[in-house]
PDB file of C-alpha atoms in Angstrom:
ATOM      1  CA  MET L   1     126.602 109.612  86.840  1.00 50.00           C
ATOM      2  CA  SER L   2     124.155 112.110  88.361  1.00 60.00           C
ATOM      3  CA  THR L   3     121.913 114.025  85.972  1.00 78.00           C
ATOM      4  CA  ASP L   4     121.464 116.804  88.524  1.00 87.00           C
ATOM      5  CA  PRO L   5     123.303 119.882  87.230  1.00 90.00           C
ATOM      6  CA  ASN L   6     123.820 121.082  90.798  1.00 94.00           C
ATOM      7  CA  ALA L   7     125.172 117.823  92.203  1.00 95.00           C
ATOM      8  CA  GLU L   8     128.891 118.507  91.769  1.00 95.00           C
ATOM      9  CA  PHE L   9     128.688 122.006  93.249  1.00 97.00           C
ATOM     10  CA  ASP L  10     126.478 120.852  96.153  1.00 97.00           C
ATOM     11  CA  HIS L  11     128.990 118.116  96.932  1.00 97.00           C
ATOM     12  CA  ALA L  12     131.741 120.741  96.969  1.00 97.00           C
ATOM     13  CA  VAL L  13     129.682 122.803  99.423  1.00 98.00           C
ATOM     14  CA  LEU L  14     129.379 119.809 101.722  1.00 98.00           C
ATOM     15  CA  ASP L  15     133.158 119.397 101.575  1.00 98.00           C
ATOM     16  CA  LYS L  16     133.664 123.087 102.391  1.00 97.00           C
ATOM     17  CA  ILE L  17     131.345 122.876 105.410  1.00 98.00           C
ATOM     18  CA  ASP L  18     133.177 119.821 106.727  1.00 98.00           C
ATOM     19  CA  ALA L  19     136.572 121.474 106.190  1.00 97.00           C
ATOM     20  CA  SER L  20     135.581 124.703 107.979  1.00 97.00           C
ATOM     21  CA  PRO L  21     136.083 124.797 111.777  1.00 95.00           C
ATOM     22  CA  LEU L  22     132.977 126.998 111.968  1.00 96.00           C
ATOM     23  CA  GLY L  23     130.928 125.173 109.360  1.00 97.00           C
ATOM     24  CA  ALA L  24     130.932 128.316 107.269  1.00 97.00           C
ATOM     25  CA  VAL L  25     130.506 128.899 103.522  1.00 96.00           C
ATOM     26  CA  PRO L  26     130.716 132.052 101.413  1.00 96.00           C
ATOM     27  CA  THR L  27     127.626 134.275 101.346  1.00 95.00           C
ATOM     28  CA  THR L  28     127.516 134.516  97.545  1.00 97.00           C
ATOM     29  CA  PRO L  29     124.171 133.665  95.852  1.00 97.00           C
ATOM     30  CA  ALA L  30     125.466 130.414  94.402  1.00 97.00           C
ATOM     31  CA  TYR L  31     126.507 129.092  97.835  1.00 97.00           C
ATOM     32  CA  GLN L  32     123.273 130.264  99.457  1.00 97.00           C
ATOM     33  CA  ASP L  33     121.229 128.523  96.743  1.00 98.00           C
ATOM     34  CA  ALA L  34     123.232 125.347  97.365  1.00 98.00           C
ATOM     35  CA  LEU L  35     122.586 125.628 101.100  1.00 98.00           C
ATOM     36  CA  ARG L  36     118.855 125.876 100.505  1.00 97.00           C
ATOM     37  CA  ARG L  37     118.967 122.716  98.420  1.00 98.00           C
ATOM     38  CA  LEU L  38     121.055 120.849 100.970  1.00 98.00           C
ATOM     39  CA  TYR L  39     118.827 121.906 103.880  1.00 97.00           C
ATOM     40  CA  ALA L  40     115.750 120.820 101.909  1.00 96.00           C
ATOM     41  CA  ALA L  41     117.400 117.459 101.295  1.00 96.00           C
ATOM     42  CA  GLN L  42     118.333 117.268 105.003  1.00 96.00           C
ATOM     43  CA  GLN L  43     121.981 116.811 104.168  1.00 97.00           C
ATOM     44  CA  VAL L  44     122.852 119.914 106.191  1.00 98.00           C
ATOM     45  CA  TYR L  45     121.646 121.225 109.556  1.00 98.00           C
ATOM     46  CA  ALA L  46     122.192 124.456 111.471  1.00 97.00           C
ATOM     47  CA  SER L  47     125.251 124.020 113.671  1.00 98.00           C
ATOM     48  CA  ALA L  48     124.630 123.756 117.389  1.00 98.00           C
ATOM     49  CA  ASP L  49     128.153 124.943 118.143  1.00 97.00           C
ATOM     50  CA  HIS L  50     128.734 127.904 115.840  1.00 96.00           C
ATOM     51  CA  LYS L  51     126.108 130.605 115.288  1.00 94.00           C
ATOM     52  CA  GLY L  52     125.458 131.011 111.583  1.00 95.00           C
ATOM     53  CA  GLY L  53     127.419 127.837 110.833  1.00 97.00           C
ATOM     54  CA  HIS L  54     126.290 124.553 109.387  1.00 98.00           C
ATOM     55  CA  VAL L  55     126.972 120.868 109.958  1.00 98.00           C
ATOM     56  CA  THR L  56     126.590 118.048 107.449  1.00 98.00           C
ATOM     57  CA  ALA L  57     124.532 114.974 108.257  1.00 97.00           C
ATOM     58  CA  ARG L  58     127.341 112.787 106.922  1.00 97.00           C
ATOM     59  CA  SER L  59     129.799 114.272 109.450  1.00 97.00           C
ATOM     60  CA  LEU L  60     127.547 113.237 112.348  1.00 98.00           C
ATOM     61  CA  ILE L  61     127.550 109.549 111.417  1.00 96.00           C
ATOM     62  CA  ALA L  62     130.785 108.935 113.274  1.00 93.00           C
ATOM     63  CA  LEU L  63     129.563 110.493 116.549  1.00 97.00           C
ATOM     64  CA  PRO L  64     128.718 108.210 119.487  1.00 97.00           C
ATOM     65  CA  PHE L  65     125.194 107.935 120.870  1.00 97.00           C
ATOM     66  CA  PHE L  66     124.275 107.652 124.519  1.00 98.00           C
ATOM     67  CA  HIS L  67     121.704 105.595 126.396  1.00 98.00           C
ATOM     68  CA  ALA L  68     121.748 103.425 129.519  1.00 97.00           C
ATOM     69  CA  HIS L  69     124.789 101.186 129.127  1.00 97.00           C
ATOM     70  CA  ASN L  70     122.731  98.230 130.311  1.00 97.00           C
ATOM     71  CA  LEU L  71     119.683  98.954 128.154  1.00 96.00           C
ATOM     72  CA  ASP L  72     120.063  95.677 126.267  1.00 95.00           C
ATOM     73  CA  GLU L  73     119.926  93.769 129.556  1.00 97.00           C
ATOM     74  CA  PHE L  74     116.751  95.614 130.527  1.00 96.00           C
ATOM     75  CA  ILE L  75     115.147  94.873 127.150  1.00 95.00           C
ATOM     76  CA  ALA L  76     116.106  91.220 127.542  1.00 94.00           C
ATOM     77  CA  GLY L  77     114.457  91.147 130.974  1.00 94.00           C
ATOM     78  CA  SER L  78     117.600  90.259 132.925  1.00 96.00           C
ATOM     79  CA  ILE L  79     117.409  93.450 135.036  1.00 95.00           C
ATOM     80  CA  ASP L  80     114.508  95.683 136.081  1.00 93.00           C
ATOM     81  CA  ASP L  81     114.208  99.423 135.581  1.00 93.00           C
ATOM     82  CA  THR L  82     115.683 100.236 138.997  1.00 93.00           C
ATOM     83  CA  ALA L  83     119.021  98.803 137.826  1.00 96.00           C
ATOM     84  CA  LEU L  84     119.276 100.929 134.662  1.00 97.00           C
ATOM     85  CA  GLU L  85     122.143 103.391 134.413  1.00 97.00           C
ATOM     86  CA  THR L  86     120.948 106.712 135.795  1.00 97.00           C
ATOM     87  CA  ASN L  87     120.173 109.669 133.594  1.00 97.00           C
ATOM     88  CA  ALA L  88     122.843 111.695 135.396  1.00 97.00           C
ATOM     89  CA  SER L  89     125.462 109.088 134.496  1.00 97.00           C
ATOM     90  CA  ILE L  90     124.313 108.942 130.857  1.00 98.00           C
ATOM     91  CA  TYR L  91     124.519 112.742 130.639  1.00 98.00           C
ATOM     92  CA  ASP L  92     127.980 112.693 132.245  1.00 98.00           C
ATOM     93  CA  ARG L  93     129.208 110.409 129.463  1.00 98.00           C
ATOM     94  CA  TYR L  94     127.727 112.731 126.837  1.00 98.00           C
ATOM     95  CA  VAL L  95     129.350 115.837 128.367  1.00 98.00           C
ATOM     96  CA  ASN L  96     132.720 114.117 128.665  1.00 98.00           C
ATOM     97  CA  SER L  97     132.603 113.204 124.974  1.00 98.00           C
ATOM     98  CA  LEU L  98     132.425 116.874 123.942  1.00 98.00           C
ATOM     99  CA  PRO L  99     135.379 119.168 123.244  1.00 96.00           C
ATOM    100  CA  ILE L 100     136.305 120.970 126.453  1.00 97.00           C
ATOM    101  CA  ASP L 101     135.119 124.331 125.153  1.00 95.00           C
ATOM    102  CA  HIS L 102     131.533 123.012 124.721  1.00 97.00           C
ATOM    103  CA  ARG L 103     131.179 121.261 128.061  1.00 98.00           C
ATOM    104  CA  ALA L 104     130.189 124.276 130.175  1.00 97.00           C
ATOM    105  CA  ARG L 105     127.284 125.038 127.828  1.00 97.00           C
ATOM    106  CA  ALA L 106     126.165 121.402 127.969  1.00 98.00           C
ATOM    107  CA  GLU L 107     126.245 121.522 131.784  1.00 98.00           C
ATOM    108  CA  LYS L 108     123.898 124.517 131.751  1.00 97.00           C
ATOM    109  CA  LEU L 109     121.366 122.356 129.894  1.00 97.00           C
ATOM    110  CA  ARG L 110     121.649 119.348 132.201  1.00 97.00           C
ATOM    111  CA  LEU L 111     118.483 119.943 134.208  1.00 95.00           C
ATOM    112  CA  MET L 112     116.426 120.623 131.073  1.00 94.00           C
ATOM    113  CA  VAL L 113     117.600 117.392 129.501  1.00 96.00           C
ATOM    114  CA  THR L 114     117.652 114.996 132.428  1.00 93.00           C
ATOM    115  CA  GLY L 115     114.507 116.410 134.050  1.00 80.00           C
ATOM    116  CA  LYS L 116     113.674 117.187 137.631  1.00 54.00           C
ATOM    117  CA  ALA L 117     113.458 114.413 140.178  1.00 46.00           C
ATOM    118  CA  ILE L 118     110.303 112.341 139.678  1.00 46.00           C
ATOM    119  CA  HIS L 119     108.002 111.931 142.661  1.00 40.00           C
ATOM    120  CA  HIS L 120     107.477 108.387 143.875  1.00 37.00           C
ATOM    121  CA  ARG L 121     104.246 106.651 143.011  1.00 41.00           C
ATOM    122  CA  ALA L 122     102.707 103.289 143.766  1.00 42.00           C
ATOM    123  CA  LYS L 123     102.430 100.621 141.118  1.00 44.00           C
ATOM    124  CA  HIS L 124      98.800  99.781 140.416  1.00 43.00           C
ATOM    125  CA  GLY L 125      97.750  97.010 142.789  1.00 46.00           C
ATOM    126  CA  VAL L 126     101.261  96.708 144.257  1.00 43.00           C
ATOM    127  CA  ALA L 127     102.390  97.978 147.620  1.00 41.00           C
ATOM    128  CA  ALA L 128     105.976  98.717 146.564  1.00 40.00           C
ATOM    129  CA  VAL L 129     106.752 102.292 145.616  1.00 42.00           C
ATOM    130  CA  HIS L 130     109.571 103.449 143.310  1.00 42.00           C
ATOM    131  CA  ASP L 131     110.246 105.985 140.581  1.00 60.00           C
ATOM    132  CA  PRO L 132     108.528 105.318 137.278  1.00 77.00           C
ATOM    133  CA  LEU L 133     110.799 104.492 134.364  1.00 90.00           C
ATOM    134  CA  HIS L 134     112.358 107.531 132.675  1.00 94.00           C
ATOM    135  CA  THR L 135     115.480 106.667 130.763  1.00 96.00           C
ATOM    136  CA  LEU L 136     117.483 109.212 128.762  1.00 97.00           C
ATOM    137  CA  PHE L 137     119.129 108.915 125.364  1.00 98.00           C
ATOM    138  CA  LEU L 138     121.096 111.304 123.113  1.00 98.00           C
ATOM    139  CA  VAL L 139     121.714 110.848 119.372  1.00 98.00           C
ATOM    140  CA  PRO L 140     123.294 113.050 116.671  1.00 98.00           C
ATOM    141  CA  GLY L 141     120.892 115.212 114.684  1.00 98.00           C
ATOM    142  CA  ALA L 142     118.844 118.409 114.589  1.00 97.00           C
ATOM    143  CA  GLY L 143     115.304 119.688 114.479  1.00 96.00           C
ATOM    144  CA  PRO L 144     113.521 122.958 113.704  1.00 95.00           C
ATOM    145  CA  HIS L 145     116.223 124.366 116.012  1.00 96.00           C
ATOM    146  CA  PRO L 146     119.855 123.223 116.395  1.00 96.00           C
ATOM    147  CA  GLY L 147     120.604 120.376 118.727  1.00 97.00           C
ATOM    148  CA  LEU L 148     122.504 120.368 122.003  1.00 98.00           C
ATOM    149  CA  PRO L 149     126.248 121.066 121.995  1.00 98.00           C
ATOM    150  CA  GLY L 150     127.966 118.640 119.678  1.00 98.00           C
ATOM    151  CA  ASN L 151     124.811 118.554 117.510  1.00 98.00           C
ATOM    152  CA  TYR L 152     122.796 116.138 119.618  1.00 98.00           C
ATOM    153  CA  LEU L 153     119.084 115.489 119.964  1.00 98.00           C
ATOM    154  CA  HIS L 154     117.894 114.254 123.356  1.00 98.00           C
ATOM    155  CA  GLY L 155     114.950 112.153 124.379  1.00 97.00           C
ATOM    156  CA  ALA L 156     113.580 109.684 126.857  1.00 97.00           C
ATOM    157  CA  VAL L 157     111.329 106.662 127.278  1.00 97.00           C
ATOM    158  CA  PHE L 158     108.807 107.120 130.065  1.00 95.00           C
ATOM    159  CA  HIS L 159     105.276 106.329 131.222  1.00 93.00           C
ATOM    160  CA  VAL L 160     102.376 108.778 131.429  1.00 91.00           C
ATOM    161  CA  GLY L 161      99.001 108.341 133.081  1.00 86.00           C
ATOM    162  CA  ASP L 162      98.027 105.551 135.448  1.00 79.00           C
ATOM    163  CA  GLU L 163      99.301 101.987 135.312  1.00 74.00           C
ATOM    164  CA  VAL L 164      96.172 100.636 133.624  1.00 74.00           C
ATOM    165  CA  THR L 165      95.114 103.197 131.034  1.00 77.00           C
ATOM    166  CA  GLY L 166      98.382 105.132 130.596  1.00 88.00           C
ATOM    167  CA  ALA L 167     100.869 104.996 127.716  1.00 94.00           C
ATOM    168  CA  TRP L 168     104.585 104.539 127.105  1.00 96.00           C
ATOM    169  CA  VAL L 169     106.135 107.472 125.316  1.00 97.00           C
ATOM    170  CA  VAL L 170     109.343 107.907 123.299  1.00 97.00           C
ATOM    171  CA  ASN L 171     110.045 111.565 122.722  1.00 97.00           C
ATOM    172  CA  VAL L 172     112.935 113.316 120.971  1.00 98.00           C
ATOM    173  CA  HIS L 173     113.807 117.012 121.271  1.00 97.00           C
ATOM    174  CA  ASP L 174     116.176 119.574 119.816  1.00 97.00           C
ATOM    175  CA  SER L 175     117.634 122.322 122.035  1.00 95.00           C
ATOM    176  CA  ASP L 176     114.438 124.395 122.007  1.00 94.00           C
ATOM    177  CA  ASP L 177     110.771 123.489 121.493  1.00 93.00           C
ATOM    178  CA  GLY L 178     111.177 121.156 118.515  1.00 94.00           C
ATOM    179  CA  ALA L 179     109.930 117.727 119.515  1.00 96.00           C
ATOM    180  CA  SER L 180     108.680 114.461 118.037  1.00 97.00           C
ATOM    181  CA  LEU L 181     106.678 111.862 119.964  1.00 97.00           C
ATOM    182  CA  PHE L 182     105.693 108.205 119.708  1.00 98.00           C
ATOM    183  CA  SER L 183     103.141 106.675 122.079  1.00 97.00           C
ATOM    184  CA  THR L 184     102.066 103.071 122.687  1.00 96.00           C
ATOM    185  CA  PRO L 185     100.299 101.181 125.472  1.00 95.00           C
ATOM    186  CA  LYS L 186     103.070  98.559 125.596  1.00 94.00           C
ATOM    187  CA  LEU L 187     106.597  99.026 126.963  1.00 95.00           C
ATOM    188  CA  PRO L 188     108.209  96.466 124.598  1.00 95.00           C
ATOM    189  CA  GLU L 189     106.907  98.441 121.613  1.00 97.00           C
ATOM    190  CA  ALA L 190     108.339 101.658 123.091  1.00 97.00           C
ATOM    191  CA  LEU L 191     111.719 100.024 123.632  1.00 97.00           C
ATOM    192  CA  ALA L 192     111.717  98.606 120.099  1.00 97.00           C
ATOM    193  CA  LYS L 193     110.949 102.109 118.791  1.00 98.00           C
ATOM    194  CA  LEU L 194     113.846 103.494 120.827  1.00 97.00           C
ATOM    195  CA  GLN L 195     116.165 100.986 119.148  1.00 97.00           C
ATOM    196  CA  GLU L 196     114.873 102.118 115.746  1.00 97.00           C
ATOM    197  CA  VAL L 197     115.576 105.747 116.616  1.00 97.00           C
ATOM    198  CA  ILE L 198     119.110 104.976 117.725  1.00 97.00           C
ATOM    199  CA  SER L 199     119.875 102.934 114.630  1.00 96.00           C
ATOM    200  CA  SER L 200     118.473 105.693 112.372  1.00 97.00           C
ATOM    201  CA  ALA L 201     120.689 108.516 113.671  1.00 97.00           C
ATOM    202  CA  PRO L 202     121.734 111.048 112.549  1.00 97.00           C
ATOM    203  CA  PHE L 203     118.452 112.564 111.404  1.00 97.00           C
ATOM    204  CA  HIS L 204     116.269 115.645 111.403  1.00 96.00           C
ATOM    205  CA  LEU L 205     113.271 115.430 113.748  1.00 96.00           C
ATOM    206  CA  ASN L 206     110.764 115.525 110.892  1.00 94.00           C
ATOM    207  CA  GLU L 207     112.303 112.365 109.452  1.00 96.00           C
ATOM    208  CA  LEU L 208     110.956 110.449 112.450  1.00 97.00           C
ATOM    209  CA  GLU L 209     107.463 110.687 110.939  1.00 96.00           C
ATOM    210  CA  GLY L 210     108.574 107.711 108.854  1.00 95.00           C
ATOM    211  CA  LEU L 211     108.932 105.729 112.107  1.00 96.00           C
ATOM    212  CA  GLY L 212     105.460 106.638 113.326  1.00 96.00           C
ATOM    213  CA  PHE L 213     106.383 109.720 115.376  1.00 97.00           C
ATOM    214  CA  LYS L 214     104.350 112.933 115.402  1.00 96.00           C
ATOM    215  CA  LEU L 215     105.890 116.411 115.478  1.00 92.00           C
ATOM    216  CA  THR L 216     104.521 118.297 118.484  1.00 88.00           C
TER     217      THR L 216
END
């Protein structure tokens, strides 16, 4: 049995948020105090879908996550990066998973999330030219700002710098300028970190510090 005198009431507040279609709770001091505690404990995030509403971390556990459907094959080395599912296709699956009334807003964010077309570059010491790896993923969660529609964080694995001295980056963003970043010189380490991120969702961006990420 919990020794926290607020535990029972805080649990009731979580239930009320989950039961409300807007994620709303009364504005009385007791409820607002409970919200402050629950936000501090990262059990509640600001809703991405309803202004002034809230969403519980526990309610996000059942949501799907999105990454290249053949990511495991790429990690295993059975395909190369040119065969990975495209970012546009990954984002399509995310949009189609949302309630219809949230899809138009998600479409407005498509370019921000998937990024502009990447210019071709030559591999170091290799004549062949193709786009550098940049693979998208979306997981439930929030940051300093709410997530994308449906309460999603978005991120990517990509390479920065030249082929010899550059780094592989895993970054994760909310819907605004909240971001967390992990950098390593080795692609396998970046892909392993991506798998950690996916298996850890849902989360708040600052929780990624425990996985070696830095808030930016």
